[in-house]
Each structure stands twice: as C-alpha cells, then as structure tokens.
CSV table of C-alpha atoms and ligand atoms in Angstrom, one decimal:
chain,number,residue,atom,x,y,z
A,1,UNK,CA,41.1,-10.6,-85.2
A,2,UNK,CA,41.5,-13.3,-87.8
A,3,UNK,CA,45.3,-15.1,-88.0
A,4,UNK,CA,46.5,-15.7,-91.5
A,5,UNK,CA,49.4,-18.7,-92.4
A,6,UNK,CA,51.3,-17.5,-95.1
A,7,UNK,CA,53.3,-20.3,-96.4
A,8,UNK,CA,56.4,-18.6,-98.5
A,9,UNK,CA,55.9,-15.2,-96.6
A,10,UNK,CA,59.2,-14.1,-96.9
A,11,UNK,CA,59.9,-14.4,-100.5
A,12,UNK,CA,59.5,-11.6,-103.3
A,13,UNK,CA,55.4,-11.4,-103.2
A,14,UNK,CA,54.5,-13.2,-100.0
A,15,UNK,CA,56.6,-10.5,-98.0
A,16,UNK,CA,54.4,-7.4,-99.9
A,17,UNK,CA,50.9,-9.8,-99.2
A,18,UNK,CA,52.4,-10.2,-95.5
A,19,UNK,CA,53.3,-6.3,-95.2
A,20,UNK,CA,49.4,-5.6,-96.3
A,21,UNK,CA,47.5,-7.6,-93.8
A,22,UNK,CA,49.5,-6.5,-90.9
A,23,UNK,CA,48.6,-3.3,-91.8
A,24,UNK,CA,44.8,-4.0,-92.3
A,25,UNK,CA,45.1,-5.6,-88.7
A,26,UNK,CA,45.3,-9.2,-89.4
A,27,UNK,CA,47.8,-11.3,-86.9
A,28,UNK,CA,50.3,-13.3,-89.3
A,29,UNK,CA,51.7,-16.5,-89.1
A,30,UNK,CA,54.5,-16.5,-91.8
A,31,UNK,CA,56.0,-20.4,-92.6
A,32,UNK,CA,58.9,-20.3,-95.1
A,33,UNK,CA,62.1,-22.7,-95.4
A,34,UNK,CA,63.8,-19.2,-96.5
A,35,UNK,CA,65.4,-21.0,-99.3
A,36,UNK,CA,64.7,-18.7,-101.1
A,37,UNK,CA,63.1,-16.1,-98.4
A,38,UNK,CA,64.7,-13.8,-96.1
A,39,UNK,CA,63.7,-13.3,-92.5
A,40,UNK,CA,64.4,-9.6,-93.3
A,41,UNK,CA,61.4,-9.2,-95.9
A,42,UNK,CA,58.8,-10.4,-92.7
A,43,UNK,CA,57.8,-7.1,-92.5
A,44,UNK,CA,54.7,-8.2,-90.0
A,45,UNK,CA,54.0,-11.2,-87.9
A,46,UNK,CA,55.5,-14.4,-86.7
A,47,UNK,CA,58.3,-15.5,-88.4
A,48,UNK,CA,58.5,-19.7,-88.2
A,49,UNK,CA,61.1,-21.8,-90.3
A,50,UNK,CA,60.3,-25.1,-91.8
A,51,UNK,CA,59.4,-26.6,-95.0
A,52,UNK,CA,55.9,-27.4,-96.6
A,53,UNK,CA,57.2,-31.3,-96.5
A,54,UNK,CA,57.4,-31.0,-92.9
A,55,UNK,CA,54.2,-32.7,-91.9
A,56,UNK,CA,55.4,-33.2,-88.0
A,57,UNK,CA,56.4,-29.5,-87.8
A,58,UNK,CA,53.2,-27.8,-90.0
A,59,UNK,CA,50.9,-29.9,-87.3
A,60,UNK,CA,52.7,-28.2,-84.3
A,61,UNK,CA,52.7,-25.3,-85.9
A,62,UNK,CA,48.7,-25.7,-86.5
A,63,UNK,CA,48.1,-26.8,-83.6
A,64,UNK,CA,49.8,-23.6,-81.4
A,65,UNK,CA,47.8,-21.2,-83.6
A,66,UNK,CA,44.4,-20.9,-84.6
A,67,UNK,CA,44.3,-20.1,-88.0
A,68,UNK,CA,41.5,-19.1,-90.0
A,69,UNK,CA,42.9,-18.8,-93.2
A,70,UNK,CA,45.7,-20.0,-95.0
A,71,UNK,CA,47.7,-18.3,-98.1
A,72,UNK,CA,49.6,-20.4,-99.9
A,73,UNK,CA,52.7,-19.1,-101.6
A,74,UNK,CA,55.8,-21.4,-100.6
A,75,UNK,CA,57.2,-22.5,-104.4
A,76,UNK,CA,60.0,-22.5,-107.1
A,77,UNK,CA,58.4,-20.4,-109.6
A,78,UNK,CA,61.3,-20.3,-112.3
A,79,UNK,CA,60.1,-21.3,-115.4
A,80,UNK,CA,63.3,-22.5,-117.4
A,81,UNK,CA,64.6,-24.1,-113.9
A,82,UNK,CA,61.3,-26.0,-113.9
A,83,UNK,CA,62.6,-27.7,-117.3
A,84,UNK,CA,65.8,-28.7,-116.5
A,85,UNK,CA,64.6,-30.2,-113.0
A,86,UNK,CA,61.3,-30.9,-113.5
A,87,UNK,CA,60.9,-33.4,-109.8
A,88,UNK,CA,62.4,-30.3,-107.9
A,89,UNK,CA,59.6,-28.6,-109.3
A,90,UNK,CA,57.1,-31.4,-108.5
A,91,UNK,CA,58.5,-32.8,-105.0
A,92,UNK,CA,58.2,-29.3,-103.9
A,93,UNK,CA,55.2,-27.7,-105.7
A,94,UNK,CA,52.7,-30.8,-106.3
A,95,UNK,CA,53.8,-32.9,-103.1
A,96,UNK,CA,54.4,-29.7,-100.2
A,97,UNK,CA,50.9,-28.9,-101.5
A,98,UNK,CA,49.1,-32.0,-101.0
A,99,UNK,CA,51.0,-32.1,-97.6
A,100,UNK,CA,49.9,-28.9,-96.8
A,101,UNK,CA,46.1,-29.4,-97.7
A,102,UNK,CA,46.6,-33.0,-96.1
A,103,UNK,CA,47.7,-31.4,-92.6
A,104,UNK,CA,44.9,-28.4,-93.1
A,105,UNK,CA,42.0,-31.1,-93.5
A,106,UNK,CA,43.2,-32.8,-90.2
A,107,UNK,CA,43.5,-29.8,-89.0
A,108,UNK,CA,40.2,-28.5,-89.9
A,109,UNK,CA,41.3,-25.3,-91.7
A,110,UNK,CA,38.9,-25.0,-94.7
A,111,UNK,CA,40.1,-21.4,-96.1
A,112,UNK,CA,42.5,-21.1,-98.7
A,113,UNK,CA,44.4,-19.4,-101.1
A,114,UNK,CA,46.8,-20.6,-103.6
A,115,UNK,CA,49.6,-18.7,-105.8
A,116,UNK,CA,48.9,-20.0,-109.6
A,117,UNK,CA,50.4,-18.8,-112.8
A,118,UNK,CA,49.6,-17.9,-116.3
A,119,UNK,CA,51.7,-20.7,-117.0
A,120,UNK,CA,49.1,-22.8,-116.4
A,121,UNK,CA,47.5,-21.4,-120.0
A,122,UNK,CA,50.2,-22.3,-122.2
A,123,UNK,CA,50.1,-21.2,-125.6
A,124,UNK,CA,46.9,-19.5,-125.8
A,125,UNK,CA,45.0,-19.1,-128.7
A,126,UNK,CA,42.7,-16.4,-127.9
A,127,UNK,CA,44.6,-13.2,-126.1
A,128,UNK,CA,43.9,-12.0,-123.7
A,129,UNK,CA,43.1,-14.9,-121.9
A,130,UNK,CA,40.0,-15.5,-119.9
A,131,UNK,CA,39.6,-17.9,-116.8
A,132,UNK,CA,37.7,-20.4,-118.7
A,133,UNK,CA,40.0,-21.1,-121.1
A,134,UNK,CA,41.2,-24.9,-121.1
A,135,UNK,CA,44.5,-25.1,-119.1
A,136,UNK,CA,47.3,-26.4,-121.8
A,137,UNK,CA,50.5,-25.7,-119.5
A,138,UNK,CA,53.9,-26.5,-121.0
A,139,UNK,CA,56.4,-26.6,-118.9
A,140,UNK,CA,56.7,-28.8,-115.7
A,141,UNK,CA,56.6,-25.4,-113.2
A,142,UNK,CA,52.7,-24.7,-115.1
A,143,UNK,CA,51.9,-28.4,-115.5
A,144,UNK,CA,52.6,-28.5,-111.7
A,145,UNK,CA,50.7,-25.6,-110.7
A,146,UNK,CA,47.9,-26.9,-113.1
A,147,UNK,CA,47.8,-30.0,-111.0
A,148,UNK,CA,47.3,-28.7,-107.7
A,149,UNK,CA,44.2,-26.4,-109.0
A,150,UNK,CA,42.6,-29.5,-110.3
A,151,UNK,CA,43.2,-31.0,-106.5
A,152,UNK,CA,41.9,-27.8,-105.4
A,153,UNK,CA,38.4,-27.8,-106.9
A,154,UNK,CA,38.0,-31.8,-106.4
A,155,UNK,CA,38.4,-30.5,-102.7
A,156,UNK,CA,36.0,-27.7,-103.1
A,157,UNK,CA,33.6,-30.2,-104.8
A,158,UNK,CA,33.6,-32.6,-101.9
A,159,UNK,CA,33.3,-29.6,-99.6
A,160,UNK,CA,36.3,-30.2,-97.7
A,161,UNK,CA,37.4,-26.3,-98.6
A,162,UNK,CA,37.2,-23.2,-99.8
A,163,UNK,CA,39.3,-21.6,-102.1
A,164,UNK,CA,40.5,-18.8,-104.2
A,165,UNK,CA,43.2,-19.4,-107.1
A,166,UNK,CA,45.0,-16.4,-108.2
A,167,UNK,CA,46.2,-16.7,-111.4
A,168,UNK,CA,49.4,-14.8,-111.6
A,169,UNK,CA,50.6,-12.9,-114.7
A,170,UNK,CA,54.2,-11.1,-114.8
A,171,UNK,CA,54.5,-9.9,-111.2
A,172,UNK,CA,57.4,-7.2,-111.0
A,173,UNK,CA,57.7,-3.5,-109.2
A,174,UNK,CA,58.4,-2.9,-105.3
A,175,UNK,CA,57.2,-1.6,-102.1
A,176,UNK,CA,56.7,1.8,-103.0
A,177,UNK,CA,58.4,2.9,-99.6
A,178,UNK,CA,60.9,0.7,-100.6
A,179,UNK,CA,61.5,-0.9,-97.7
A,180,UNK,CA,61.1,-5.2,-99.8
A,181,UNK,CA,61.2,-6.1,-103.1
A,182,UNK,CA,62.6,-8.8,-104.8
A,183,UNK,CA,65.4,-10.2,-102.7
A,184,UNK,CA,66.7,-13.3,-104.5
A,185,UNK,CA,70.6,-12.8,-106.0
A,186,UNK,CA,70.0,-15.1,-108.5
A,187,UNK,CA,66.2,-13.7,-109.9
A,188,UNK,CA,65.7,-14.7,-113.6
A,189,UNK,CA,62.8,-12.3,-114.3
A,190,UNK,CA,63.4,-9.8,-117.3
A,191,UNK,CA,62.7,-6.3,-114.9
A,192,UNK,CA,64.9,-7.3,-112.2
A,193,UNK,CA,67.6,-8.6,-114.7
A,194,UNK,CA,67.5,-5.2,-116.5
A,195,UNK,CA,68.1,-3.6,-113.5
A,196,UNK,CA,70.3,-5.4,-111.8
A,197,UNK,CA,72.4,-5.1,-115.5
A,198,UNK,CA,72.0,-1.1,-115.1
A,199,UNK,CA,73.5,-1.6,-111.7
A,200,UNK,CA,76.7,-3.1,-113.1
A,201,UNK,CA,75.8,-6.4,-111.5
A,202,UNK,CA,75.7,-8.2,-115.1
A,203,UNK,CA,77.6,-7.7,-117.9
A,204,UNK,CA,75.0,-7.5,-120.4
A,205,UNK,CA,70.9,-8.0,-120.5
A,206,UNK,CA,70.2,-10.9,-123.1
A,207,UNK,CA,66.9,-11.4,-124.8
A,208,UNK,CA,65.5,-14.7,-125.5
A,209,UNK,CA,64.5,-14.5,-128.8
A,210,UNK,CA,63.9,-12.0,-131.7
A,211,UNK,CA,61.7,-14.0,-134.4
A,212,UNK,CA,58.5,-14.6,-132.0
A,213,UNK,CA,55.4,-13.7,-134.0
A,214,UNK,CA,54.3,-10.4,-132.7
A,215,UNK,CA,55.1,-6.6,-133.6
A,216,UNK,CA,58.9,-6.4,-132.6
A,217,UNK,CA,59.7,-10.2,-132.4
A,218,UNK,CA,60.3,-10.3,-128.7
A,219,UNK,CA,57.8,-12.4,-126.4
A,220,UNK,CA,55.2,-9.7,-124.8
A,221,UNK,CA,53.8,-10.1,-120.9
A,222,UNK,CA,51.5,-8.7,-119.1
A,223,UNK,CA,52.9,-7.2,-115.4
A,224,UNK,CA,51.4,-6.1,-113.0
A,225,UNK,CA,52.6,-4.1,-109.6
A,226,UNK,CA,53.8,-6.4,-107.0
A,227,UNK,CA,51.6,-4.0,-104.5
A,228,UNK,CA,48.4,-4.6,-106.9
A,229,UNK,CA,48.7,-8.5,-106.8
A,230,UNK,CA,49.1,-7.9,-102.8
A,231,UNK,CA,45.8,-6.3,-102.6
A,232,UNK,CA,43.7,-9.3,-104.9
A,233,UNK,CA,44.9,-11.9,-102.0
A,234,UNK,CA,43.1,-9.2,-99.0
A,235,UNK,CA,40.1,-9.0,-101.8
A,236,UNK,CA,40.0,-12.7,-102.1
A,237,UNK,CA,40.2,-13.2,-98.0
A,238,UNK,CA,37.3,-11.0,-97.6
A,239,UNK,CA,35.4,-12.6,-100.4
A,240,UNK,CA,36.3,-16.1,-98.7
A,241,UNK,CA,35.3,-14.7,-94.7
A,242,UNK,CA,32.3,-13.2,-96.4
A,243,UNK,CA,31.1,-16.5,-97.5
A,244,UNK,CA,32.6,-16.7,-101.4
A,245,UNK,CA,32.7,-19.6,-103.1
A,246,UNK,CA,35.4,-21.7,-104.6
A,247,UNK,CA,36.9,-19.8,-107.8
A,248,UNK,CA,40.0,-18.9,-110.1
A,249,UNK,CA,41.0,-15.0,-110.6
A,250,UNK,CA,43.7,-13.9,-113.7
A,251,UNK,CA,45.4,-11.0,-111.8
A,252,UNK,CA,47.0,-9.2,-114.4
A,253,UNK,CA,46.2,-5.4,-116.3
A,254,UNK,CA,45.0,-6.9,-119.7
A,255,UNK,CA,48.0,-4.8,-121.7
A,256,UNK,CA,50.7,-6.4,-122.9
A,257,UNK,CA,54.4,-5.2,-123.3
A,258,UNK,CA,57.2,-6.4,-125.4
A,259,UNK,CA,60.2,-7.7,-123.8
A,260,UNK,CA,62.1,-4.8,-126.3
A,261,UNK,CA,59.6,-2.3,-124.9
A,262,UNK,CA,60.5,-3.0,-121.2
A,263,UNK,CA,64.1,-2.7,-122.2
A,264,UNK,CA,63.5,0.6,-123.7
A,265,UNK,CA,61.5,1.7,-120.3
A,266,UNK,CA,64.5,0.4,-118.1
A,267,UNK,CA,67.0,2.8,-120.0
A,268,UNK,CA,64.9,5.2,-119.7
A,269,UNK,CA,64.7,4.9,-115.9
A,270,UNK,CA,67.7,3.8,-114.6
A,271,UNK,CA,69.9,6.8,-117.6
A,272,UNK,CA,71.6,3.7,-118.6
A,273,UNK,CA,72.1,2.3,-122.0
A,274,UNK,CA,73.3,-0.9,-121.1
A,275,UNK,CA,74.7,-3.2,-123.4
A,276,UNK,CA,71.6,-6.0,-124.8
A,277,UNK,CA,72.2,-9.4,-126.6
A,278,UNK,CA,69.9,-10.9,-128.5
A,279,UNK,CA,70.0,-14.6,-128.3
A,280,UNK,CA,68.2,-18.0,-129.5
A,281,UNK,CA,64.5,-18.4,-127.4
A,282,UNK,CA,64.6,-19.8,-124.2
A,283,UNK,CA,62.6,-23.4,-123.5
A,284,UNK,CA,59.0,-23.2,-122.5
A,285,UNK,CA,58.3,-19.2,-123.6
A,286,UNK,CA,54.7,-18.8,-124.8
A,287,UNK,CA,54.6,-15.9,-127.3
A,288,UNK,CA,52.4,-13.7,-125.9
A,289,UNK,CA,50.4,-13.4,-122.2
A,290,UNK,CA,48.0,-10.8,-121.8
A,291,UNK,CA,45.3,-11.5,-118.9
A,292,UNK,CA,41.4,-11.3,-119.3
A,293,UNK,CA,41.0,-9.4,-115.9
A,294,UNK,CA,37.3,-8.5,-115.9
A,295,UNK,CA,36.2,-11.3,-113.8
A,296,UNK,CA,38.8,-10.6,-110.9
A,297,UNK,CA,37.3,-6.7,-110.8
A,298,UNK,CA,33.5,-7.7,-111.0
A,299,UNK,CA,33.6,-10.7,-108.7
A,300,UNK,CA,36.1,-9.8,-106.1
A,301,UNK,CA,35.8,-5.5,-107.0
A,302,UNK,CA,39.3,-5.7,-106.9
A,303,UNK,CA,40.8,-2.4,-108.7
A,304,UNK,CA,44.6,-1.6,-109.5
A,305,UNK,CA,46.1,1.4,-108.5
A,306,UNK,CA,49.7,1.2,-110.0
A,307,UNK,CA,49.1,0.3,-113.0
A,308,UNK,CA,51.9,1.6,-115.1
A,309,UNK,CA,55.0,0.5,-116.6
A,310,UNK,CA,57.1,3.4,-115.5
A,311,UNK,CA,56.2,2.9,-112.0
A,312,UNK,CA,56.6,-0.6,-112.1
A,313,UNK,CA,60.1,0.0,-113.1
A,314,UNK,CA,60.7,2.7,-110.7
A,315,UNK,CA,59.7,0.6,-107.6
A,316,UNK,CA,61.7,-1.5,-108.8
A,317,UNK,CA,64.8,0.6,-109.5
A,318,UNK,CA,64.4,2.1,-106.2
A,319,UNK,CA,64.2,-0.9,-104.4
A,320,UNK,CA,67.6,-2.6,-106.5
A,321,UNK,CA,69.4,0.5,-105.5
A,322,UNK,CA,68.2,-0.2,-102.0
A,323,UNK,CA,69.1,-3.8,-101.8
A,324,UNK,CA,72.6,-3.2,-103.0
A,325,UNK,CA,73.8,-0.8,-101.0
A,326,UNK,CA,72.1,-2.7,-97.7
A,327,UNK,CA,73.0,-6.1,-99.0
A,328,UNK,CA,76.2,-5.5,-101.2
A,329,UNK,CA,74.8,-7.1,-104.3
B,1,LIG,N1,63.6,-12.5,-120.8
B,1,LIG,C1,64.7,-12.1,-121.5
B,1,LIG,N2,65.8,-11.9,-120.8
B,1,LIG,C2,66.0,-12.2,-119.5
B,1,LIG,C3,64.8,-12.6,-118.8
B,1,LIG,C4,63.7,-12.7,-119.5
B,1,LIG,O1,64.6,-11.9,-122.7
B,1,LIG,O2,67.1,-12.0,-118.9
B,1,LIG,C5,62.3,-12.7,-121.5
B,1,LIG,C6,61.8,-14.1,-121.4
B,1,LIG,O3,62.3,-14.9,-122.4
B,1,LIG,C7,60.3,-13.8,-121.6
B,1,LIG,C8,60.1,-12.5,-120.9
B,1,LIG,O4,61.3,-11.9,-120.9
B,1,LIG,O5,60.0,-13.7,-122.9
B,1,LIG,C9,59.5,-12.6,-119.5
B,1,LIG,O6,60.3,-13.5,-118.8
B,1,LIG,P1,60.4,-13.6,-117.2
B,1,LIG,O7,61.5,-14.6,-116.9
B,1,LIG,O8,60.5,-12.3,-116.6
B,1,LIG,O9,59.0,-14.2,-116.8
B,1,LIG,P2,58.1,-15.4,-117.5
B,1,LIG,O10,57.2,-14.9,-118.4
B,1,LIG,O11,59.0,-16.5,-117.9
B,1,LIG,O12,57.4,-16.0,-116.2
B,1,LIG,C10,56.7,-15.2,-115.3
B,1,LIG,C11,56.5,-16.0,-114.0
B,1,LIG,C12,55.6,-17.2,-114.3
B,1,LIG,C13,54.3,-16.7,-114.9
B,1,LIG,C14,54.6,-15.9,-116.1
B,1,LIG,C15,53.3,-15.4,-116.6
B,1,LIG,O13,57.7,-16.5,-113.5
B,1,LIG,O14,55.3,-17.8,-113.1
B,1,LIG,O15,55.4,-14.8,-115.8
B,1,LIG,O16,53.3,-14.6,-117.6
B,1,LIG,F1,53.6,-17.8,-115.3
C-alpha cells in the first residue's frame, strides 16, 4: 500500500482529495497548521499539526513515515487578500514550498504534486486557455504560485523529482454525501458567498463589477466540481507511480459562466431571491477564464463526472445547510 503526505489536507479541497484516496486504499498522512483547516474535514488518515515552515517538525514527520508521494496543497489561495498582503502570500506560498521540496530532497521523496491556479495566466488573450500559454500572473497569490512551478520544473530538469502541476480553475460544489465542503467562515468565493447570503448569513451578495467586456458585463469563470478536481490528483498519482513524466494539467470544464449567471442558478436553487449589489471591480480580476482541458483528458484520461452548474450548486447548498446547522454559522 502506498502512503500519501497531503500538506493542507484538511482545508476545502485537500479534505475531498484526502476522502478519495482513503477510499481507493491509499494510507494518508495529512499535514496542515489548520489555519485555515479543520481536523473535522480529515475524513481518512493521520491527522498531524504543523506548518510547511516547520523544517524540524516536516523531517520528523518524514522520517516516522515512509512516504511515496507527496500532495501539496497547504496555501492562502485568496486572490484579493493576496494584494493587500502580498509577503503573507509569499512567506507562506513561495518559502513553505521551497522548505517543503528542500526537506523532501533530503528526504529522498521524489513524487510530487502541486495545487496551481489559473491565476497563474493572467489576462489571457486567447480563451480558453491552453497549458502552453506564457504564464502573465497578476496578482501576488498567481505570481507566487507561478514561481514555485518554475522551481518545480528546474527540479524536474535536474532530475531531483517528479511532478505533476494541476492548474486549478474555479473550484466550487461539495461532497455529494455531504459529509465536507468548504468549511472556512470567512470564504470569499462567489458560490459559497451566494449561498451563505441565501442562508441569511450576509446581508446582501455584491458583484464586483458590471462594465467587464463580455455578454452581461460580469467577469465569467470556469468551475468545476470539487469532487472532479479530487479525482485529477488520484489520475495524476497513478500517472506519476506508473512512471509519468514531469507536466502541467488545466483542470477545469472548458465552459465558462457569468458571475450574473451563477447568481441566477443560486436563486434558483436555494428559492431565494436575495438581495445583489452591484459594485466597482475588485483588484486583480481577469475578465474571463475558461480552461483548455483536452490535454488533462488525453494525457492523464481523466474524465469529469459532475459536470454541471446546477449540481455544483446543489452540493454546495446541501453542504452550507449542513455546516450551519452542525457548526452554527
Ligand atoms: N465575485 C463577486 N462577488 C463575490 C465574490 C466573487 O462578484 O462576493 C466575482 C469575482 O469578482 C470574480 C468571480 O466572482 O469575478 C469569481 O470570483 P471568486 O472569488 O469566486 O474566484 P476567483 O476567480 O477570484 O479565484 C478563484 C481561485 C483562484 C483561481 C481562480 C481561477 O481563488 O485560485 O479562481 O479562475 F485562480
């Protein structure tokens, strides 16, 4: 049986990944400072607190287990956050990372997976957007994550390991079962703040911006199922034990939806027309991000299976109904 570190494995999409591999029989080593985490969401596995800084406690840690393969999720991933702290973003994102690959060489652990973004594109001039495309990030949470693929494939080149970048698009929906989901009270994302506005929780839903250039003048996104994303890391773990080389995956559906239209679906779903404000754009919004998802399907046959707006929402919705009654709000 093969043991799997997953750094940030009790957090919103490291808890779903975690939740997978026990159940295709892989033992799990989850690391997470639960910062953000919560110990609740480790739905499989080993459950060990401590911080991807922590070089004294990541060598114990590495040293008590043999690992085979590491999945690397442990981040701030909030985009306008990113901008008005821009070294939280780095100290944590750039330099945890390096310390993590640092102790892994030492170590002698030579699989790896790493959580990127479509942040990492920019403003892209051709939609959707394929792997190739020259990486333009701009903001500090992209340029960050931009960094560490560059220090990903120097690694690769010089042999010292194999990896597998995921390039993440919009990543929203739920456990179908509901028993995780996105557990953090102060989530930014557009689903989870529609939601979480249908619940009562907020006041009112705004939207950042309404003179974007595209159909309805909102900024459009591709998302993809929480539960879909899950199943490209076991894809890319088998495509790694099976002798893969080093690569970079978009992980997205390749259609894109208006932050208007997801409103509109959210209504629909939750039977609440809740009150919406528009307001100025937020920093660092690209238009548009639609993923070019061919490659992902072809190299690693990975193949969604909840691809679907409503659902996404529903998961969701299910899950925020959950998480309030069990953790009052
Ligand atoms: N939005 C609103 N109101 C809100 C929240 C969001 O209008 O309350 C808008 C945003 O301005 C944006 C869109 O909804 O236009 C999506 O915003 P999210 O905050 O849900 O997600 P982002 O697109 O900013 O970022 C997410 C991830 C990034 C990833 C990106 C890829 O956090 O890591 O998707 O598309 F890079």
């Amino acid at each position: 049986m093969k043991t799997i570190l997953v750094t940030g494995g009790a957090g919103y999409i490291g808890s779903h990944v975690v939740k997978m591999l026990g159940e295709a029989g892989y033992e799990v080593i989850v690391y997470d400072d639960l910062s953000t985490g919560h110990e609740w969401a480790v739905l499989s596995g080993r459950m060990v607190r401590g911080n991807i800084n922590d070089t004294v406690k990541l060598q114990e840690l590495l040293q008590q287990y043999n690992i085979d393969a590491v999945i690397h999720f442990a981040a701030h991933i909030i985009v306008p956050e990113s901008v008005g702290n821009p070294l939280k973003y780095y100290l944590n994102n750039v330099m945890g990372t390096l310390n993590l690959l640092n102790v892994l060489k030492q170590c002698k652990i030579d699989k790896f997976i790493f959580s990127s973004t479509a942040a990492v594109y920019g403003i892209p001039s051709i939609i959707p957007v394929a792997e190739e495309t020259p990486l333009s990030p701009i903001n500090p949470y992209g340029r960050g994550k931009a960094m560490i693929e560059q220090v990903l494939s120097d690694l690769s080149f010089s042999n010292e390991i194999d990896y597998v970048t995921l390039r993440y698009f919009n990543v929203a929906g739920a456990d179908p079962a509901g028993r995780i989901g996105e557990g953090k009270p102060d989530a930014t994302h557009l689903i989870t703040m529609a939601l979480r506005t249908a619940a009562g929780l907020c006041p009112h839903l705004d939207v950042f911006g309404t003179d974007y250039p595209t159909f309805d003048g909102t900024c459009i996104r591709d998302y993809i199922h929480v539960v879909d994303l899950a199943s490209a890391h076991l894809k890319a773990l088998e495509y790694l034990f099976n002798g893969g080389k080093s690569d970079v995956f978009n992980c997205g559906y390749g259609k894109g939806y208006s932050v208007l239209e997801v409103i509109t679906a959210a209504k629909e779903i939750t039977g609440n027309n809740f009150q919406v404000n528009y307001t100025g754009r937020r920093p660092g919004d690209p238009p548009v991000l639609i993923a070019d998802c061919e490659k992902i399907g072809n190299i690693l046959s990975w193949q969604p299976s909840h691809n679907d707006l409503h659902h996404i929402i529903e998961t969701a919705w299910n899950w925020e109904k959950t998480r309030i009654a069990r953790y009052n709000g």
